[in-house]
Short mmCIF file of C-alpha atoms in Angstrom, two decimals:
data_model
loop_
_atom_site.label_atom_id
_atom_site.label_comp_id
_atom_site.label_asym_id
_atom_site.label_seq_id
_atom_site.Cartn_x
_atom_site.Cartn_y
_atom_site.Cartn_z
CA UNK A 1 197.88 102.35 134.97
CA UNK A 2 197.97 105.96 133.96
CA UNK A 3 194.45 107.21 134.40
CA UNK A 4 191.98 107.16 137.27
CA UNK A 5 188.56 106.64 135.71
CA UNK A 6 186.44 107.30 138.77
CA UNK A 7 186.23 107.41 142.56
CA UNK A 8 182.98 106.38 144.17
CA UNK A 9 181.80 106.34 147.77
CA UNK A 10 180.29 103.04 148.93
CA UNK A 11 177.88 103.24 151.89
CA UNK A 12 176.45 99.99 153.09
CA UNK A 13 174.84 98.49 156.15
CA UNK A 14 171.68 97.85 158.10
CA UNK A 15 170.15 100.10 160.75
CA UNK A 16 168.41 97.61 163.00
CA UNK A 17 166.10 99.52 165.32
CA UNK A 18 166.51 98.30 168.87
CA UNK A 19 169.87 96.71 168.14
CA UNK A 20 173.48 97.79 167.61
CA UNK A 21 173.88 98.64 163.91
CA UNK A 22 176.97 98.67 161.69
CA UNK A 23 177.57 100.98 158.73
CA UNK A 24 180.62 100.64 156.49
CA UNK A 25 182.07 103.34 154.23
CA UNK A 26 184.74 103.18 151.59
CA UNK A 27 186.02 104.76 148.40
CA UNK A 28 186.20 102.40 145.45
CA UNK A 29 188.45 103.73 142.72
CA UNK A 30 188.15 102.42 139.17
CA UNK A 31 191.57 102.28 137.59
CA UNK A 32 190.79 100.09 134.60
CA UNK A 33 187.22 99.00 133.93
CA UNK A 34 188.23 96.52 131.22
CA UNK A 35 190.50 94.66 133.65
CA UNK A 36 188.26 95.31 136.68
CA UNK A 37 191.23 96.73 138.56
CA UNK A 38 190.33 98.81 141.58
CA UNK A 39 191.55 99.88 145.00
CA UNK A 40 189.58 100.50 148.17
CA UNK A 41 190.18 103.04 150.94
CA UNK A 42 188.20 103.80 154.10
CA UNK A 43 187.48 107.49 154.81
CA UNK A 44 186.74 109.26 158.07
CA UNK A 45 183.14 110.53 158.37
CA UNK A 46 180.37 111.66 160.69
CA UNK A 47 177.55 109.09 160.62
CA UNK A 48 174.10 109.38 162.18
CA UNK A 49 170.50 108.21 161.86
CA UNK A 50 167.88 110.95 161.50
CA UNK A 51 164.26 110.70 162.61
CA UNK A 52 161.79 112.76 160.58
CA UNK A 53 160.88 114.89 163.61
CA UNK A 54 164.48 116.13 163.83
CA UNK A 55 166.12 113.80 166.33
CA UNK A 56 169.54 112.38 165.45
CA UNK A 57 171.33 109.29 166.76
CA UNK A 58 175.09 109.38 166.26
CA UNK A 59 177.51 106.58 165.46
CA UNK A 60 181.04 106.06 166.72
CA UNK A 61 183.89 104.43 164.88
CA UNK A 62 186.82 104.94 162.56
CA UNK A 63 188.48 103.63 159.40
CA UNK A 64 185.17 103.27 157.65
CA UNK A 65 183.36 101.11 160.22
CA UNK A 66 180.75 102.83 162.39
CA UNK A 67 178.53 101.48 165.17
CA UNK A 68 175.16 103.01 166.04
CA UNK A 69 173.97 102.04 169.54
CA UNK A 70 170.36 100.98 170.13
CA UNK A 71 167.84 103.81 170.45
CA UNK A 72 164.10 104.08 171.08
CA UNK A 73 162.28 104.11 167.76
CA UNK A 74 158.48 104.48 168.00
CA UNK A 75 156.31 103.08 165.25
CA UNK A 76 154.90 105.39 162.61
CA UNK A 77 158.15 107.35 162.19
CA UNK A 78 160.46 107.52 159.19
CA UNK A 79 164.23 107.31 159.40
CA UNK A 80 167.24 107.82 157.16
CA UNK A 81 171.02 107.59 157.36
CA UNK A 82 173.17 110.72 157.15
CA UNK A 83 176.89 110.67 156.29
CA UNK A 84 179.15 113.73 156.15
CA UNK A 85 182.40 112.84 154.42
CA UNK A 86 185.13 115.05 152.96
CA UNK A 87 182.89 118.11 152.92
CA UNK A 88 179.91 116.41 151.28
CA UNK A 89 176.60 115.25 152.77
CA UNK A 90 175.02 111.93 151.81
CA UNK A 91 171.59 110.51 152.68
CA UNK A 92 169.73 107.26 152.29
CA UNK A 93 166.04 107.35 151.34
CA UNK A 94 163.46 107.89 154.07
CA UNK A 95 162.09 104.57 155.35
CA UNK A 96 159.20 103.76 157.67
CA UNK A 97 160.18 100.36 159.12
CA UNK A 98 157.61 97.62 159.46
CA UNK A 99 157.52 94.76 161.94
CA UNK A 100 159.71 91.78 161.02
CA UNK A 101 158.51 88.25 160.35
CA UNK A 102 158.07 85.96 163.34
CA UNK A 103 160.70 83.33 164.14
CA UNK A 104 158.64 80.35 165.23
CA UNK A 105 161.52 78.01 165.99
CA UNK A 106 165.31 77.66 166.07
CA UNK A 107 166.48 74.07 166.34
CA UNK A 108 169.86 72.32 166.45
CA UNK A 109 170.28 68.84 164.99
CA UNK A 110 173.00 66.65 163.52
CA UNK A 111 173.74 63.89 161.06
CA UNK A 112 176.80 61.65 161.05
CA UNK A 113 179.13 64.48 159.98
CA UNK A 114 177.62 67.92 160.60
CA UNK A 115 175.62 69.97 163.11
CA UNK A 116 172.85 72.19 161.71
CA UNK A 117 171.12 75.25 163.15
CA UNK A 118 167.74 75.65 161.44
CA UNK A 119 165.12 78.38 161.63
CA UNK A 120 161.41 78.38 160.90
CA UNK A 121 159.52 81.65 160.32
CA UNK A 122 156.25 83.12 159.13
CA UNK A 123 155.05 86.53 157.98
CA UNK A 124 153.90 88.88 160.73
CA UNK A 125 151.12 90.27 158.53
CA UNK A 126 152.64 93.53 157.29
CA UNK A 127 155.92 92.44 155.72
CA UNK A 128 157.12 92.71 152.14
CA UNK A 129 157.69 89.01 151.45
CA UNK A 130 161.47 89.27 151.76
CA UNK A 131 163.74 88.93 154.78
CA UNK A 132 167.39 88.94 155.81
CA UNK A 133 168.98 86.60 158.35
CA UNK A 134 172.17 86.94 160.39
CA UNK A 135 173.44 85.26 163.53
CA UNK A 136 175.76 85.72 166.49
CA UNK A 137 177.32 82.73 168.22
CA UNK A 138 179.67 82.06 171.11
CA UNK A 139 180.95 78.84 172.62
CA UNK A 140 183.31 77.32 175.17
CA UNK A 141 186.09 75.07 173.96
CA UNK A 142 189.20 73.38 175.33
CA UNK A 143 192.68 72.87 173.98
CA UNK A 144 193.91 69.55 172.63
CA UNK A 145 196.26 68.99 175.55
CA UNK A 146 196.94 69.87 179.17
CA UNK A 147 200.59 70.89 179.55
CA UNK A 148 202.18 68.17 181.68
CA UNK A 149 205.88 69.02 181.26
CA UNK A 150 208.22 72.01 181.48
CA UNK A 151 211.61 72.85 180.01
CA UNK A 152 214.48 74.15 182.15
CA UNK A 153 216.87 75.91 179.78
CA UNK A 154 219.53 76.30 182.50
CA UNK A 155 220.17 72.56 182.45
CA UNK A 156 218.57 71.72 179.09
CA UNK A 157 216.23 69.29 180.80
CA UNK A 158 212.54 68.39 180.62
CA UNK A 159 210.63 67.75 183.83
CA UNK A 160 207.11 66.74 184.86
CA UNK A 161 204.71 69.32 186.30
CA UNK A 162 203.36 68.12 189.64
CA UNK A 163 200.40 70.55 189.46
CA UNK A 164 199.59 71.36 185.81
CA UNK A 165 198.14 74.84 185.22
CA UNK A 166 194.52 74.36 184.10
CA UNK A 167 193.68 78.06 183.85
CA UNK A 168 194.29 78.16 180.08
CA UNK A 169 192.69 74.83 179.21
CA UNK A 170 189.20 76.23 178.53
CA UNK A 171 188.26 79.47 176.76
CA UNK A 172 185.41 81.20 174.95
CA UNK A 173 185.11 82.24 171.34
CA UNK A 174 182.61 84.53 169.61
CA UNK A 175 181.66 84.91 165.96
CA UNK A 176 179.20 87.00 163.96
CA UNK A 177 178.02 85.89 160.53
CA UNK A 178 180.04 87.73 157.91
CA UNK A 179 177.12 88.30 155.57
CA UNK A 180 173.34 88.35 155.38
CA UNK A 181 171.33 85.44 154.05
CA UNK A 182 168.26 86.63 152.15
CA UNK A 183 164.94 84.83 151.81
CA UNK A 184 162.03 85.28 149.44
CA UNK A 185 159.32 83.83 151.64
CA UNK A 186 156.60 84.64 149.11
CA UNK A 187 157.83 81.52 147.33
CA UNK A 188 156.88 79.47 150.39
CA UNK A 189 153.39 80.83 151.02
CA UNK A 190 154.72 83.29 153.63
CA UNK A 191 156.21 80.50 155.74
CA UNK A 192 159.69 79.01 155.79
CA UNK A 193 160.45 75.72 157.53
CA UNK A 194 163.87 74.50 158.67
CA UNK A 195 166.01 77.06 156.88
CA UNK A 196 169.69 76.30 157.59
CA UNK A 197 171.28 79.32 159.25
CA UNK A 198 174.58 77.77 160.35
CA UNK A 199 176.35 74.43 160.07
CA UNK A 200 179.63 73.06 161.34
CA UNK A 201 181.41 69.73 161.65
CA UNK A 202 180.81 67.53 164.67
CA UNK A 203 184.57 67.61 165.27
CA UNK A 204 184.48 71.43 165.44
CA UNK A 205 185.31 72.89 168.85
CA UNK A 206 181.84 74.50 169.02
CA UNK A 207 180.75 71.07 170.26
CA UNK A 208 183.24 70.77 173.10
CA UNK A 209 181.08 71.95 175.94
CA UNK A 210 178.64 74.84 175.56
CA UNK A 211 177.36 76.58 172.41
CA UNK A 212 174.93 79.52 172.05
CA UNK A 213 173.48 81.12 168.92
CA UNK A 214 171.16 84.08 168.35
CA UNK A 215 169.34 84.15 165.01
CA UNK A 216 168.30 87.64 163.84
CA UNK A 217 165.63 88.37 161.25
CA UNK A 218 164.33 91.53 159.59
CA UNK A 219 162.31 92.60 156.56
CA UNK A 220 163.60 93.65 153.17
CA UNK A 221 161.68 95.55 150.53
CA UNK A 222 161.63 94.10 147.03
CA UNK A 223 164.24 96.65 145.90
CA UNK A 224 166.50 95.76 148.82
CA UNK A 225 166.09 92.08 148.05
CA UNK A 226 167.00 92.60 144.38
CA UNK A 227 170.04 94.66 145.38
CA UNK A 228 171.32 91.92 147.71
CA UNK A 229 170.69 89.25 145.09
CA UNK A 230 172.73 91.21 142.58
CA UNK A 231 175.58 91.51 145.07
CA UNK A 232 175.44 87.75 145.63
CA UNK A 233 175.57 87.16 141.88
CA UNK A 234 178.57 89.46 141.50
CA UNK A 235 180.40 87.77 144.36
CA UNK A 236 179.72 84.30 142.98
CA UNK A 237 181.33 85.17 139.63
CA UNK A 238 184.25 87.01 141.21
CA UNK A 239 182.95 90.45 140.33
CA UNK A 240 182.65 93.69 142.23
CA UNK A 241 180.36 96.70 142.39
CA UNK A 242 181.27 97.61 138.79
CA UNK A 243 180.28 94.29 137.25
CA UNK A 244 178.24 93.14 135.49
CA UNK A 245 175.92 96.16 135.32
CA UNK A 246 176.92 99.13 137.48
CA UNK A 247 173.71 101.04 136.89
CA UNK A 248 171.61 98.33 138.49
CA UNK A 249 173.53 98.25 141.73
CA UNK A 250 173.71 101.90 142.79
CA UNK A 251 171.23 101.39 145.65
CA UNK A 252 169.31 103.97 147.71
CA UNK A 253 172.04 106.42 148.76
CA UNK A 254 172.62 109.83 147.16
CA UNK A 255 174.81 112.90 147.58
CA UNK A 256 172.85 116.02 148.50
CA UNK A 257 175.88 118.28 147.94
CA UNK A 258 176.46 116.98 144.40
CA UNK A 259 173.35 115.20 143.06
CA UNK A 260 175.27 114.12 139.93
CA UNK A 261 177.76 112.09 141.97
CA UNK A 262 177.23 108.35 141.74
CA UNK A 263 177.11 106.69 145.17
CA UNK A 264 177.04 102.93 145.68
CA UNK A 265 175.40 101.01 148.50
CA UNK A 266 172.06 100.23 150.05
CA UNK A 267 171.18 101.20 153.60
CA UNK A 268 168.37 99.16 155.06
CA UNK A 269 166.43 100.47 158.09
CA UNK A 270 164.31 97.82 159.72
CA UNK A 271 162.89 96.47 162.93
CA UNK A 272 164.46 93.25 164.10
CA UNK A 273 163.44 90.09 165.90
CA UNK A 274 165.62 87.30 167.21
CA UNK A 275 165.51 83.90 168.86
CA UNK A 276 168.20 82.01 170.78
CA UNK A 277 169.19 78.36 170.94
CA UNK A 278 171.85 76.46 172.88
CA UNK A 279 173.72 73.17 172.62
CA UNK A 280 175.77 71.04 174.99
CA UNK A 281 178.40 68.46 173.98
CA UNK A 282 175.95 65.77 172.83
CA UNK A 283 177.03 65.96 169.17
CA UNK A 284 180.78 66.17 169.83
CA UNK A 285 183.11 63.83 167.94
CA UNK A 286 186.85 63.43 168.37
CA UNK A 287 188.86 65.07 165.61
CA UNK A 288 192.54 64.96 164.75
CA UNK A 289 194.66 66.33 167.57
CA UNK A 290 197.48 68.82 167.12
CA UNK A 291 200.51 66.75 165.98
CA UNK A 292 203.09 66.80 168.74
CA UNK A 293 206.66 66.08 167.72
CA UNK A 294 209.48 64.13 169.26
CA UNK A 295 212.57 66.26 169.93
CA UNK A 296 216.10 65.00 170.54
CA UNK A 297 217.76 66.33 173.70
CA UNK A 298 220.40 68.22 171.75
CA UNK A 299 217.57 70.12 169.97
CA UNK A 300 215.63 71.12 173.09
CA UNK A 301 217.03 74.63 173.29
CA UNK A 302 216.55 75.40 169.58
CA UNK A 303 212.94 74.18 169.66
CA UNK A 304 212.26 76.19 172.80
CA UNK A 305 213.55 79.36 171.14
CA UNK A 306 211.29 78.65 168.14
CA UNK A 307 208.25 78.77 170.42
CA UNK A 308 207.81 75.08 171.18
CA UNK A 309 207.40 73.57 174.65
CA UNK A 310 207.25 70.04 176.05
CA UNK A 311 203.55 69.31 176.41
CA UNK A 312 202.25 65.76 176.68
CA UNK A 313 203.27 62.12 176.40
CA UNK A 314 203.61 61.02 172.79
CA UNK A 315 203.38 57.34 171.84
CA UNK A 316 205.95 56.27 169.27
CA UNK A 317 207.11 52.99 167.75
CA UNK A 318 209.95 52.85 170.28
CA UNK A 319 207.79 53.73 173.27
CA UNK A 320 206.38 56.83 175.00
CA UNK A 321 208.35 60.09 174.74
CA UNK A 322 207.69 63.72 175.58
CA UNK A 323 205.85 65.45 172.72
CA UNK A 324 206.57 69.10 171.96
CA UNK A 325 204.12 71.61 170.54
CA UNK A 326 203.27 75.28 170.06
CA UNK A 327 201.32 77.25 172.65
CA UNK A 328 198.03 76.99 170.76
CA UNK A 329 197.81 73.26 171.50
CA UNK A 330 197.79 73.79 175.30
CA UNK A 331 196.92 77.50 175.79
CA UNK A 332 193.38 78.43 174.76
CA UNK A 333 194.17 82.15 174.59
CA UNK A 334 196.99 81.41 172.13
CA UNK A 335 194.39 79.37 170.20
CA UNK A 336 192.25 82.49 169.70
CA UNK A 337 190.01 82.29 172.74
CA UNK A 338 189.26 84.56 175.68
CA UNK A 339 188.89 83.73 179.35
CA UNK A 340 185.95 86.13 179.73
CA UNK A 341 182.54 84.75 178.78
CA UNK A 342 181.05 86.86 175.96
CA UNK A 343 177.44 87.81 175.42
CA UNK A 344 175.29 88.75 172.46
CA UNK A 345 175.52 92.34 171.24
#
């Protein structure tokens, strides 16, 4: 590709008053519009939220991802995002946030296969008829096996552990929803019942012991709702910010230094509400365990050097043997967990 056709700053995110907020920045470079070829880079910038009376609340971060800590935001004030990047200053439109809809219920239920987290909500009386939903979740899980054997490479022998180490049997995991779900609650007479926020299989390790979820809800204006819908449409057809109609997706961000510069993204500033729910192991179902393997004695050393260890008794057609496996089947940290219990942001 010989010619760069354009380089555009993308500013996107939600400033949730009273909550930690995330803003993402990036340069999207059009290399060939006909082929929809582009590359993406993350610039360094100074990011802050401005209140109309002159106060500023600064973000921290790097590589295009910036976190704004919670700050006191009295009603009746307008706010906007400010970004200073590569010598230019960018702003979002001024916004006076309104109170979010009310979450009336968050419930957890299951059918034969799946577990569902569902939310019910209603308008608070001064909303726009549109809302966005995200969630945070954390849970305690256990590994498939307790390590009952050890390998002694000095003698190339496997032995039984008299006191198995249980300290890495149970861990915690945390996850935040990767995207916003958007709702047009005008279509439901300003009330939404049993909207599915999250679902997972009953064999998922979220069901092992203890599961917590926080459902977050905030208002969108009609323009914000249309912008998010267009992004969803583009994503569903494999497009990007340049397809199908770039002019419709530019958003509410502009460059004060160079008003002719096209900037992409939509920064939403809103008040937030949330509601928590929890689950024990009542919906848990046994799934397929990590497949341990039988190892011949002459292969012990090679398997050990490849990261395998003797773990648990494995039943075979010729009787019980020692099954070998990778650390993630008996060490919950190796399986992506943490020993420290997390909390919601």
